[in-house]
Coordinates of C-alpha atoms in Angstrom, one line a residue:
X1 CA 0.0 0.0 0.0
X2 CA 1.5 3.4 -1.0
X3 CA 2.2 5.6 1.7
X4 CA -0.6 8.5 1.7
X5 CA 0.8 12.2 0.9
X6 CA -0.5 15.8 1.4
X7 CA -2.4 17.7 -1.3
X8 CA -0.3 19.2 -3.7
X9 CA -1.9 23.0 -2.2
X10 CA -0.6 21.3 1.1
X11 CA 3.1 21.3 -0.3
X12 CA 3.0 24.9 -1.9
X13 CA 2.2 26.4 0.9
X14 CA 4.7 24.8 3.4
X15 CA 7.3 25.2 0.6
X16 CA 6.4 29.0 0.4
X17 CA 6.4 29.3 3.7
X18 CA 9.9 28.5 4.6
X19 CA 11.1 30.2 1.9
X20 CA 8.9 33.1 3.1
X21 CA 9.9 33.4 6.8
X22 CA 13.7 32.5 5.5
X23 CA 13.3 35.7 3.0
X24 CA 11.8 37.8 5.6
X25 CA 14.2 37.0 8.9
X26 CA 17.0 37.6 6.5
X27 CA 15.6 41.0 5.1
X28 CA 14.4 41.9 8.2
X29 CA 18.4 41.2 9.5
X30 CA 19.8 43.0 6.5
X31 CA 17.1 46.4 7.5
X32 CA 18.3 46.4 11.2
X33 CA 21.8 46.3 10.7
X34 CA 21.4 49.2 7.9
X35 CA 20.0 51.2 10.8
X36 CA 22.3 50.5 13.0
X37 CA 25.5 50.5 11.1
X38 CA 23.5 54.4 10.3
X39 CA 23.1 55.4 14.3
X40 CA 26.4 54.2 14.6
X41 CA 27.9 56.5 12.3
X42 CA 25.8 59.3 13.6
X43 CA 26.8 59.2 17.0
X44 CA 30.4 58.4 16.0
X45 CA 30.1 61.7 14.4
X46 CA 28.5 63.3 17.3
X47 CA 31.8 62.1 19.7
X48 CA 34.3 63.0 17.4
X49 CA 33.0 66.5 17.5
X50 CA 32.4 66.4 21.4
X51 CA 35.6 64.9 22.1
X52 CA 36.9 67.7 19.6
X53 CA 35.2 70.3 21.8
X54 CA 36.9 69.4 25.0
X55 CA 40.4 69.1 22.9
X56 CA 39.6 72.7 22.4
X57 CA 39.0 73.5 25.5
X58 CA 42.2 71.7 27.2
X59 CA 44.3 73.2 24.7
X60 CA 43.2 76.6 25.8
X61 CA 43.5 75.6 29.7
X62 CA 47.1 74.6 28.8
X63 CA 48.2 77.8 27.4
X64 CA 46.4 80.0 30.5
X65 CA 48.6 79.7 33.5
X66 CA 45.7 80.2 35.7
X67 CA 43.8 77.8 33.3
X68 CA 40.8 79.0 31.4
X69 CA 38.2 80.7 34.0
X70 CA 40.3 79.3 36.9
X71 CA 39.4 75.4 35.4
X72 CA 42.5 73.2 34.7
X73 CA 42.3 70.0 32.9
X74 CA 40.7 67.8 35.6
X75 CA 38.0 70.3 36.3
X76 CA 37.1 70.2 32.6
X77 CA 36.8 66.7 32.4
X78 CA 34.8 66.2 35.9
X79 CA 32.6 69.3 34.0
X80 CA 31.9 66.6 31.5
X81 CA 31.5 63.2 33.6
X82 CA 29.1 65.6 35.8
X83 CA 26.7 65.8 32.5
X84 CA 24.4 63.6 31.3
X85 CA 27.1 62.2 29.3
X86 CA 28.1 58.8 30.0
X87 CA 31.5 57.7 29.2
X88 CA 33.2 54.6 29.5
X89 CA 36.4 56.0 29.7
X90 CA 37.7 59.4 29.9
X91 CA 41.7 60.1 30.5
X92 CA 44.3 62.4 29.6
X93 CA 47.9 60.8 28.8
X94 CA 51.3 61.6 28.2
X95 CA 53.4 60.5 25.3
X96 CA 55.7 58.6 27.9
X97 CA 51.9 56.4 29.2
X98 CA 52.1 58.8 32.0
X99 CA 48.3 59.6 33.2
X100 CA 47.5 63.0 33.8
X101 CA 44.0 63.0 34.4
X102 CA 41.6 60.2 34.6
X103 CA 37.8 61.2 35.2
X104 CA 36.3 57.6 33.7
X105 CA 37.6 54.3 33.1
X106 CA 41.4 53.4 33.3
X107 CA 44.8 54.1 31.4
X108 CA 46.0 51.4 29.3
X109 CA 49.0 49.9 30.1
X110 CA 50.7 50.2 27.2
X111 CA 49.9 52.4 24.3
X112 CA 47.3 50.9 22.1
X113 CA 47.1 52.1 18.2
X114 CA 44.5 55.0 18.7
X115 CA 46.7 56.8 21.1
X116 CA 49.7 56.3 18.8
X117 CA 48.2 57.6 16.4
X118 CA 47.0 60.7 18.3
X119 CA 50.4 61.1 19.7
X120 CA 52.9 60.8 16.9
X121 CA 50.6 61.3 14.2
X122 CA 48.5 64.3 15.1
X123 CA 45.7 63.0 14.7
X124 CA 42.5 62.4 15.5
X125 CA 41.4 58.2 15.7
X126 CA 37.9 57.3 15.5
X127 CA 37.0 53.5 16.3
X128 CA 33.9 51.3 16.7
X129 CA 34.4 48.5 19.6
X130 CA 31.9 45.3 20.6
X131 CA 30.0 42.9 18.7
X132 CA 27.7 43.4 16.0
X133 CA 24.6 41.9 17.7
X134 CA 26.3 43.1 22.1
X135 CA 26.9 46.1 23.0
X136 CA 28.7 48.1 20.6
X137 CA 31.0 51.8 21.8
X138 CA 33.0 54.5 19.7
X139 CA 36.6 55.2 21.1
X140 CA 37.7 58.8 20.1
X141 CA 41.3 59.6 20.8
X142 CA 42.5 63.4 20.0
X143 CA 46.1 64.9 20.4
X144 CA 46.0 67.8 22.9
X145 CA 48.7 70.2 21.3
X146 CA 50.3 73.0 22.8
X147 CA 52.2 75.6 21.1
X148 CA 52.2 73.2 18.3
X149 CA 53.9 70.4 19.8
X150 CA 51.8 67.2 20.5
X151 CA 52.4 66.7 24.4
X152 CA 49.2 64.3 25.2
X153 CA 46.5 62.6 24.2
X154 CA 42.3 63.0 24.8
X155 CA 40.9 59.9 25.1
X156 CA 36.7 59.1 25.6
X157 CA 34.9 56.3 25.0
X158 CA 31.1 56.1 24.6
X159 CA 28.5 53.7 24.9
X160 CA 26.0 52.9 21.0
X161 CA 22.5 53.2 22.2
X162 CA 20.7 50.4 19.4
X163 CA 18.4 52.0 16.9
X164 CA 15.0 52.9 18.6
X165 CA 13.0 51.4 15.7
X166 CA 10.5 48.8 17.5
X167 CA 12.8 48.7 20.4
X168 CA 14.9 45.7 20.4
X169 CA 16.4 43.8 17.2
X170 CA 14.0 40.9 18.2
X171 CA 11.3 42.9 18.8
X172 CA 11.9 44.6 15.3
X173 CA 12.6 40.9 13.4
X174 CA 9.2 40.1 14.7
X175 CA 7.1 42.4 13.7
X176 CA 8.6 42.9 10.5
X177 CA 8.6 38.9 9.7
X178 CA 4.7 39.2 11.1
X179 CA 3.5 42.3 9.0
X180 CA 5.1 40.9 6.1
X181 CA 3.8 37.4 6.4
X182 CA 0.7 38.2 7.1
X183 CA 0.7 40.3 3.8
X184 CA 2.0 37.0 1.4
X185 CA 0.0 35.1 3.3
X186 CA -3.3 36.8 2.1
X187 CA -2.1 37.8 -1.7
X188 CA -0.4 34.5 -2.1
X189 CA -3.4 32.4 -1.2
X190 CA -5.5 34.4 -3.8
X191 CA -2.9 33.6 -6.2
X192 CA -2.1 30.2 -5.8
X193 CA -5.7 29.4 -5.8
X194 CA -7.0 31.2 -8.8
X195 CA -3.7 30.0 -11.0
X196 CA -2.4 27.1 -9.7
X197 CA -5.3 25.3 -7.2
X198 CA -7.8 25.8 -9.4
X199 CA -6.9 24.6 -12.5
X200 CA -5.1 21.7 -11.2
X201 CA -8.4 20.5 -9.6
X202 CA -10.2 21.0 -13.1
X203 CA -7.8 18.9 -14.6
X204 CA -7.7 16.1 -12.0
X205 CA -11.8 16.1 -12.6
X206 CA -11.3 16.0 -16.3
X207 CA -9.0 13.1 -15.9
X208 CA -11.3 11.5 -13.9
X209 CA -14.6 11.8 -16.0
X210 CA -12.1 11.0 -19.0
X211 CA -11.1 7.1 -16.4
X212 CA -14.7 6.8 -16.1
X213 CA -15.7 6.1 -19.5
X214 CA -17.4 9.7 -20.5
X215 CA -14.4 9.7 -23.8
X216 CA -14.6 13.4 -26.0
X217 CA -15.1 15.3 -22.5
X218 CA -13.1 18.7 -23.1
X219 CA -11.2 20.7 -20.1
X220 CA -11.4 23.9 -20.4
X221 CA -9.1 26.5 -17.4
X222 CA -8.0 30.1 -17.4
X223 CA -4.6 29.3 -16.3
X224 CA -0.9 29.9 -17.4
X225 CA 0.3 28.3 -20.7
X226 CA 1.6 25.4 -19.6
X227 CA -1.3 23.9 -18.1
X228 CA -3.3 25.2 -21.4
X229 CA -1.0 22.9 -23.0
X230 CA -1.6 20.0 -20.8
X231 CA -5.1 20.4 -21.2
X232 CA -5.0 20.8 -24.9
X233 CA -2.9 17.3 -24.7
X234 CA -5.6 15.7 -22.3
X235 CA -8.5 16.9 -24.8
X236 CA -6.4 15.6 -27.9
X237 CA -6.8 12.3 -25.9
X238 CA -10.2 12.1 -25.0
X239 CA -11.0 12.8 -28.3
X240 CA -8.8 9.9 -29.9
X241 CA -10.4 7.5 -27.3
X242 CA -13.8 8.7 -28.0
X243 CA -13.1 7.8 -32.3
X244 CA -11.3 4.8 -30.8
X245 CA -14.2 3.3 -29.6
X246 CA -16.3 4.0 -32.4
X247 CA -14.2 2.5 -34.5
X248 CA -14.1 -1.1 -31.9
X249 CA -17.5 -1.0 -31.4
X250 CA -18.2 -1.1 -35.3
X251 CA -15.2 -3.9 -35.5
X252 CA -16.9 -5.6 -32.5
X253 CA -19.9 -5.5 -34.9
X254 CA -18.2 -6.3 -37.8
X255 CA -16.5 -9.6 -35.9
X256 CA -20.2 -10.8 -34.4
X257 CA -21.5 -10.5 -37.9
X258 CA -18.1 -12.1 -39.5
X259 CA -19.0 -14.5 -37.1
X260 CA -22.2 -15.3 -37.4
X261 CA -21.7 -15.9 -41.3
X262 CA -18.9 -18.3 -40.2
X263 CA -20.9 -20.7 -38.2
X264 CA -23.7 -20.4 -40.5
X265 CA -20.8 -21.6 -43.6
X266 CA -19.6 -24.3 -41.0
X267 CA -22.8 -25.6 -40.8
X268 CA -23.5 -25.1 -44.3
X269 CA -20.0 -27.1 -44.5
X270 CA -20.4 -29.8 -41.9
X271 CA -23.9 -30.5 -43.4
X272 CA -22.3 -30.8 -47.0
X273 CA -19.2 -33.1 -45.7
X274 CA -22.1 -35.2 -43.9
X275 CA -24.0 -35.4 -47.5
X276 CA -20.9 -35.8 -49.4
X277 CA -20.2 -39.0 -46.7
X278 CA -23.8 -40.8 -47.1
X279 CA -23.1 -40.3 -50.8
X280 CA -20.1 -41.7 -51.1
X281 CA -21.3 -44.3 -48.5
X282 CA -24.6 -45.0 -50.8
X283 CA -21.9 -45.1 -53.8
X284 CA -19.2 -47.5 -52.7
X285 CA -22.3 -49.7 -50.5
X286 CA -24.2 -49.7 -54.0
X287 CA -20.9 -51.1 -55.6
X288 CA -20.1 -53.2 -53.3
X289 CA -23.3 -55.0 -53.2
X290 CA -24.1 -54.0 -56.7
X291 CA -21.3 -56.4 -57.9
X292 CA -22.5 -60.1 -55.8
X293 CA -26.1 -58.9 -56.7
X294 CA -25.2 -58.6 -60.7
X295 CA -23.5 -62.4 -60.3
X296 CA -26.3 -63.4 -58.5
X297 CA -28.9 -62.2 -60.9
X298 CA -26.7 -63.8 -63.8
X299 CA -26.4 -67.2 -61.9
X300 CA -30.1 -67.0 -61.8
X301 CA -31.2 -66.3 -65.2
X302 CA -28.6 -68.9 -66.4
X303 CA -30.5 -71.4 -64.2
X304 CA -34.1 -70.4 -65.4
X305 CA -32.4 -71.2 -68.9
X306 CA -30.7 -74.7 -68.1
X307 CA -33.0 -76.8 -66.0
X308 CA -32.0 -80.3 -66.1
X309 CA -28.1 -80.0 -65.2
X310 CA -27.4 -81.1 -61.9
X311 CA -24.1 -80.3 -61.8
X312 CA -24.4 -76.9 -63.3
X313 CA -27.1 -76.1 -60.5
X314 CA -25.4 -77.4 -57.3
X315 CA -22.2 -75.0 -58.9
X316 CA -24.5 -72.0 -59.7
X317 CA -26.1 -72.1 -56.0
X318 CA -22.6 -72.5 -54.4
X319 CA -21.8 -69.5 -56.1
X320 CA -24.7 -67.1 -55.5
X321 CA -24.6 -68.7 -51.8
X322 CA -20.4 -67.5 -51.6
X323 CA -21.5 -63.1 -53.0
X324 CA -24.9 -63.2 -51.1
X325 CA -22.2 -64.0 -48.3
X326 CA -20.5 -61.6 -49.2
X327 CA -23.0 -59.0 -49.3
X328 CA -24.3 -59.9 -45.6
X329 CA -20.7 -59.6 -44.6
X330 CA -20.5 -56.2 -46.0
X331 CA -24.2 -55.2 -44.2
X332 CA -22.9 -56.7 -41.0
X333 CA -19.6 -54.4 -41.2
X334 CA -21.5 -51.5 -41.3
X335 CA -24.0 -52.2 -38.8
X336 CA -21.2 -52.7 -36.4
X337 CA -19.6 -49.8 -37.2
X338 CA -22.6 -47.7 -36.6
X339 CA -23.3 -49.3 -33.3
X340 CA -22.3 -47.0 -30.5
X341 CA -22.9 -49.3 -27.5
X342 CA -20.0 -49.1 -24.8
X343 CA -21.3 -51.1 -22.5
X344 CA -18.2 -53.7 -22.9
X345 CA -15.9 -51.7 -22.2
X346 CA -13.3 -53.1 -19.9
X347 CA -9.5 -53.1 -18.7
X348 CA -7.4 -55.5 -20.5
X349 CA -4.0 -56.6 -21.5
X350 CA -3.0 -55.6 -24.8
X351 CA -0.6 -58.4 -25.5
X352 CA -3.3 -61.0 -24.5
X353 CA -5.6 -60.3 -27.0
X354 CA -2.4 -60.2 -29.4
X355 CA -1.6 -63.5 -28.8
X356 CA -5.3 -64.5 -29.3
X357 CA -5.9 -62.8 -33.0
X358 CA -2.5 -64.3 -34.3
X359 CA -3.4 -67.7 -33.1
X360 CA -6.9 -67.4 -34.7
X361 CA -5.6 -66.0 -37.9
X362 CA -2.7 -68.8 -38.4
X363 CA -6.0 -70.7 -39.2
X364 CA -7.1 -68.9 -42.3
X365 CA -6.8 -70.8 -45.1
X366 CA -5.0 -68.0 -47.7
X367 CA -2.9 -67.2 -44.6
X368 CA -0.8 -70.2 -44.5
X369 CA 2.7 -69.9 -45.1
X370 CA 2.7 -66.6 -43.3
X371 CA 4.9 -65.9 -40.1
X372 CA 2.8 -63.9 -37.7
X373 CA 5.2 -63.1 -34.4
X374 CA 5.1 -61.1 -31.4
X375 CA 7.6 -58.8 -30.1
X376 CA 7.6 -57.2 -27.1
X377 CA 10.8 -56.0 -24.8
X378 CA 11.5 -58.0 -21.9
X379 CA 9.7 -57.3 -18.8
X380 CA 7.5 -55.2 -20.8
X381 CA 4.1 -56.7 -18.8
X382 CA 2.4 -52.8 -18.5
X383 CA 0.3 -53.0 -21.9
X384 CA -3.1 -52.8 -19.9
X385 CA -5.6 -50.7 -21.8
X386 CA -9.4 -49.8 -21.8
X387 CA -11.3 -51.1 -25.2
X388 CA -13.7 -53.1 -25.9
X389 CA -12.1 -56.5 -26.2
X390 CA -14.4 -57.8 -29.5
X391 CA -13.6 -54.6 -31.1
X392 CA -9.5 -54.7 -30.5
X393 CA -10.0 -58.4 -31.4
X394 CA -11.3 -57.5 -34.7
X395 CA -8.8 -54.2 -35.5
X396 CA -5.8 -56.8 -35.1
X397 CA -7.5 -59.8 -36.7
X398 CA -8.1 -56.9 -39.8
X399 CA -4.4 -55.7 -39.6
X400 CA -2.8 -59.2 -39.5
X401 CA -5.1 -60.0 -42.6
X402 CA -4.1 -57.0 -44.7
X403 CA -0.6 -57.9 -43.6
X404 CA -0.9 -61.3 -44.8
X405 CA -2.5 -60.1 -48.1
X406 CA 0.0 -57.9 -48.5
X407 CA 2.9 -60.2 -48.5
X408 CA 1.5 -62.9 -51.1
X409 CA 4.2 -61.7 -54.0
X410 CA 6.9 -62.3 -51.4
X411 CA 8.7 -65.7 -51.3
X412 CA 8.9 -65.4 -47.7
X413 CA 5.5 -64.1 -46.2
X414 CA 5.6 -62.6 -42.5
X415 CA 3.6 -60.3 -40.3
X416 CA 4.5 -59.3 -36.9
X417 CA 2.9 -57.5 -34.7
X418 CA 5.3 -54.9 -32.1
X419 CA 3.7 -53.8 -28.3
X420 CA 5.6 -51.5 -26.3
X421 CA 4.8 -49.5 -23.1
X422 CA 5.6 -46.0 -23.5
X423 CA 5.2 -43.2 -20.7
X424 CA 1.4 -42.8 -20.8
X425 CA 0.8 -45.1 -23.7
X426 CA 0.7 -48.5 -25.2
X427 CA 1.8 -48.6 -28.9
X428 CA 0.8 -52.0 -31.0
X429 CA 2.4 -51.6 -34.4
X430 CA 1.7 -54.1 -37.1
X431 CA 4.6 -54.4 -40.1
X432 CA 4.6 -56.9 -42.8
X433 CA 6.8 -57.2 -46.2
X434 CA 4.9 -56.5 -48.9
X435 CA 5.6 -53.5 -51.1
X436 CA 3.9 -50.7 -48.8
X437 CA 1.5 -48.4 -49.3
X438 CA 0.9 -46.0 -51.9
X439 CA 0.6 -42.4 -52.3
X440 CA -2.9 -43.0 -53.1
X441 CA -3.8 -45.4 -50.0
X442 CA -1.7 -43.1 -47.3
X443 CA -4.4 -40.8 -48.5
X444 CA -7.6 -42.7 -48.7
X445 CA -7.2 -45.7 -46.6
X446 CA -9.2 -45.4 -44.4
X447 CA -12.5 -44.2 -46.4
X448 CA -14.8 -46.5 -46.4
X449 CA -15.0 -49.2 -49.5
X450 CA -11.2 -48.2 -50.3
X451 CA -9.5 -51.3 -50.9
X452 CA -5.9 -52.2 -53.4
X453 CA -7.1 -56.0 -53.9
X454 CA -8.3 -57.4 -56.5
X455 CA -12.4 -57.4 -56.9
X456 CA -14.1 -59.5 -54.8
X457 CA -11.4 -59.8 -52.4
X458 CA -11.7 -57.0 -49.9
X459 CA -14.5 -54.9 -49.0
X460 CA -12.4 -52.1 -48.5
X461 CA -14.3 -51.3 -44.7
X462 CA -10.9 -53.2 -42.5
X463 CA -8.9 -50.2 -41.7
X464 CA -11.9 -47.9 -41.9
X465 CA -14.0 -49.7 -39.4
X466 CA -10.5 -49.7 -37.4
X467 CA -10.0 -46.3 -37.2
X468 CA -13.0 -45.4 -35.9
X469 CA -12.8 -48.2 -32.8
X470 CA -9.4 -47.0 -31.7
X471 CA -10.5 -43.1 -32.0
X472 CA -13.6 -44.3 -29.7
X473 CA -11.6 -45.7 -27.5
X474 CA -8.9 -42.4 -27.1
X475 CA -6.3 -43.5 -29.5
X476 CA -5.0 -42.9 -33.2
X477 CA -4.5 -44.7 -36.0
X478 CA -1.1 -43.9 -38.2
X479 CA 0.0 -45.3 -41.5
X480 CA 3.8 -45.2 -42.5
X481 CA 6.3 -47.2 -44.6
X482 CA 9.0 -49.3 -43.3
X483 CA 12.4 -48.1 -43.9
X484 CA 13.6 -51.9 -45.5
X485 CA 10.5 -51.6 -46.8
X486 CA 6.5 -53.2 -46.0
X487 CA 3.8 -51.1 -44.3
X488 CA 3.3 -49.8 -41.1
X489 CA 0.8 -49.3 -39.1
X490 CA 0.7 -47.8 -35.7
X491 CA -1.7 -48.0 -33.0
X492 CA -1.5 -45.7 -30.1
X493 CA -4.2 -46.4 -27.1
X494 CA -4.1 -45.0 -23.8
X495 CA -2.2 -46.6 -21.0
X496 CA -4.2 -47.9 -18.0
X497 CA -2.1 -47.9 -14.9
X498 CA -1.7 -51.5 -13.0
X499 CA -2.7 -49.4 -9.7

């Protein structure tokens, strides 16, 4: 399950935000050091001119020998400390670090670089002390010159009083970050909503109308171009799927109609195969039985015209007795062919019946002189199958005949019939030494009345009648050639496991 996420308006803003509040703490930074970098210099500018003041004022007390109004140096600077005037520090000082007044603070030491410079320089030195976010003072150090002659040094220090802009610099970040915010806040909602919120949520329900099925829905939004463009894409969509499905639904038609004329051709075809059957059933029966009726006929008619022969009659009977045989033989083939009963159906061993048809067959008159053998591998006993066992009788009985018949050029006549035990099968292949089969009989062999012997001699129904009991019973019938020669054929039948 995918975890769930905040709405894309969710995101904006918080992203905004930060970069909002980031933006404004840093501005607002920026604006209060600008001020007070600016007090700073004003009030630097206000103690150099003090501190220039009471320079004035000492030098003048210096050159008086009663000092200037009866004040010397220390009273001048105590006039000072006296004031509302805070200092920090507040000392006269000799060019040898000899204090000669000290009304705030303390001495130095040593000589730091300000009073250098006020003392061998001649100058005045203006400096800027503390942290930028502590407390912050100016140090003004001006030469006190007498007669022209450096001999000491003026040195105050002063406290920066911060910028009185919203009182303190937290005080002043705050309400500037607030009064800012508050001002994206409400102009950046309007936007987002109206150009970004909005048409999002139009295309989202676009999209989904579009998921639903409802194909040629446009999306129309007032937004910037690029989500024109993704709507113009979405729209180019809905209208392909929309001609899309017009165009299936008239294949879909075209298909059910395609296929409707199909079955109705099959059936059209399956009834004329069935005709074309009967009829070439009715054909070769009519031939079959035409030819014994004929002789018959022509037996008879000979009689009616010689009446006192013995001999000829007892040899014209036998005769029509032998094709009106024959005839019933060919009426009984069929009437076993078409009978569908099952109900003998049983498990049995393969091999047994084998051995039972090549027995029986030995003991056909035309067959003798024929070797009819057996082969199976050792230990191959697993030949169990499920057939009727009158109708596998008969299907080898026909095979080993054919095989017989088909070896009666050959010196040495044989027929041998092969059973093996595959994985899931039992294969019963019957080979003999004759000259094969034809192009002609692998293709019509089993029809019905096909036959390659001579007239009267096969009715042409063996393998036919064969074919269709092993296809009953789950098997196939095959037909090959030899490789040294004689025809094959091959009978596959499901295996029945001993278990």
């Amino acid at each position: 399950m995918k975890p769930s996420r905040a709405s894309i308006w969710v995101e904006v803003v918080l992203a905004l935000s930060l970069i909002t509040i980031i933006t404004i703490v840093l501005n607002a930074g920026v604006f209060w050091l600008i001020l007070k970098r600016g007090e700073e210099e004003r009030r630097t500018d206000l103690a150099v001119a003090l501190i220039d003041g009471m320079a004035a004022q000492l030098e003048v007390a210096a050159r008086s020998s009663e000092g200037v109004g009866g004040l010397r140096p220390a009273e001048v600077l105590e006039a000072y400390t006296d004031s509302s005037i805070a200092f920090d520090e507040l000392f006269i000082i000799t060019a040898n670090n000899r204090p000669v007044c000290v009304a705030a603070g303390s001495a130095p030491e040593v000589l730091d670089a300000g009073l250098r410079v006020a003392l061998f320089g001649r100058k005045s030195d203006a400096r800027v002390q503390g942290s930028v976010w502590g407390n912050r003072s100016v140090q003004v150090t001006a030469p006190v010159t007498v007669r022209g002659v450096s001999s000491a040094a003026l040195r105050a220090t002063l406290p920066l009083a911060a910028p009185s802009v919203y009182g303190s610099p937290s005080g002043f970040t705050l309400a500037h970050t607030t009064s800012t915010g508050v001002l994206i806040a409400v102009f950046g909602f309007s936007l987002f909503r109206r150009r970004l919120i909005r048409p999002i949520a139009a295309v989202r329900e676009g999209t989904r109308r579009i998921a639903d099925g409802e194909f040629g829905h446009q999306v129309e939004v007032d937004a910037a171009r690029e989500f024109q463009a993704l709507c113009d894409a979405l729209n180019t969509m809905s209208t392909d799927l929309e001609q899309f499905r017009g165009r299936a639904a008239e294949q879909v038609e075209d298909l059910r109609q395609a296929n409707i004329e199909l079955q109705e051709t099959q059936s059209a075809l399956v009834r004329s195969e069935r005709l074309a059957g009967v009829g070439r059933l009715a054909a070769g029966l009519a031939h079959e039985v035409g030819n014994p009726l004929s002789a018959v006929l022509g037996y008879l008619e000979f009689l009616e015209q010689s009446p006192g022969d013995p001999d000829l009659q007892s040899d014209l009977l036998g005769r029509s007795r032998l094709e009106l045989e024959r005839i019933h033989r060919i009426i009984r083939a069929l009437l076993d062919d078409a009978r569908k009963d099952s109900s003998g159906v049983e498990v049995l061993q393969a091999a047994e019946v084998a051995r039972e048809a090549i027995e029986l067959v030995r003991h056909v008159p035309r067959m003798r002189g024929v070797a009819f053998r057996l082969e199976m591998a050792e230990g191959d006993l697993e030949t169990d199958v499920r057939i009727e066992r009158d109708k596998l009788h008969q299907v080898l009985i026909n095979l080993l005949l054919n095989a017989g018949d088909a070896s009666a050029q050959q010196q040495a006549r044989s027929a041998v019939l092969e059973i093996r035990s595959l994985e899931d099968q039992v294969s019963i292949r019957c080979i003999d030494n004759g000259p094969g089969f034809s192009e002609q009989a692998f293709e019509r062999a089993t029809e019905p009345f096909f036959t390659t012997k001579e007239p009267g001699k096969g009715t042409g129904l063996g393998l036919a009648i064969s074919a269709r009991v092993i296809e009953a019973a789950g098997g196939t019938l095959g037909l090959s050639n030899a490789p040294e020669g004689g025809a094959c054929v091959d009978l596959l039948l499901p295996r029945v496991s001993a278990s």
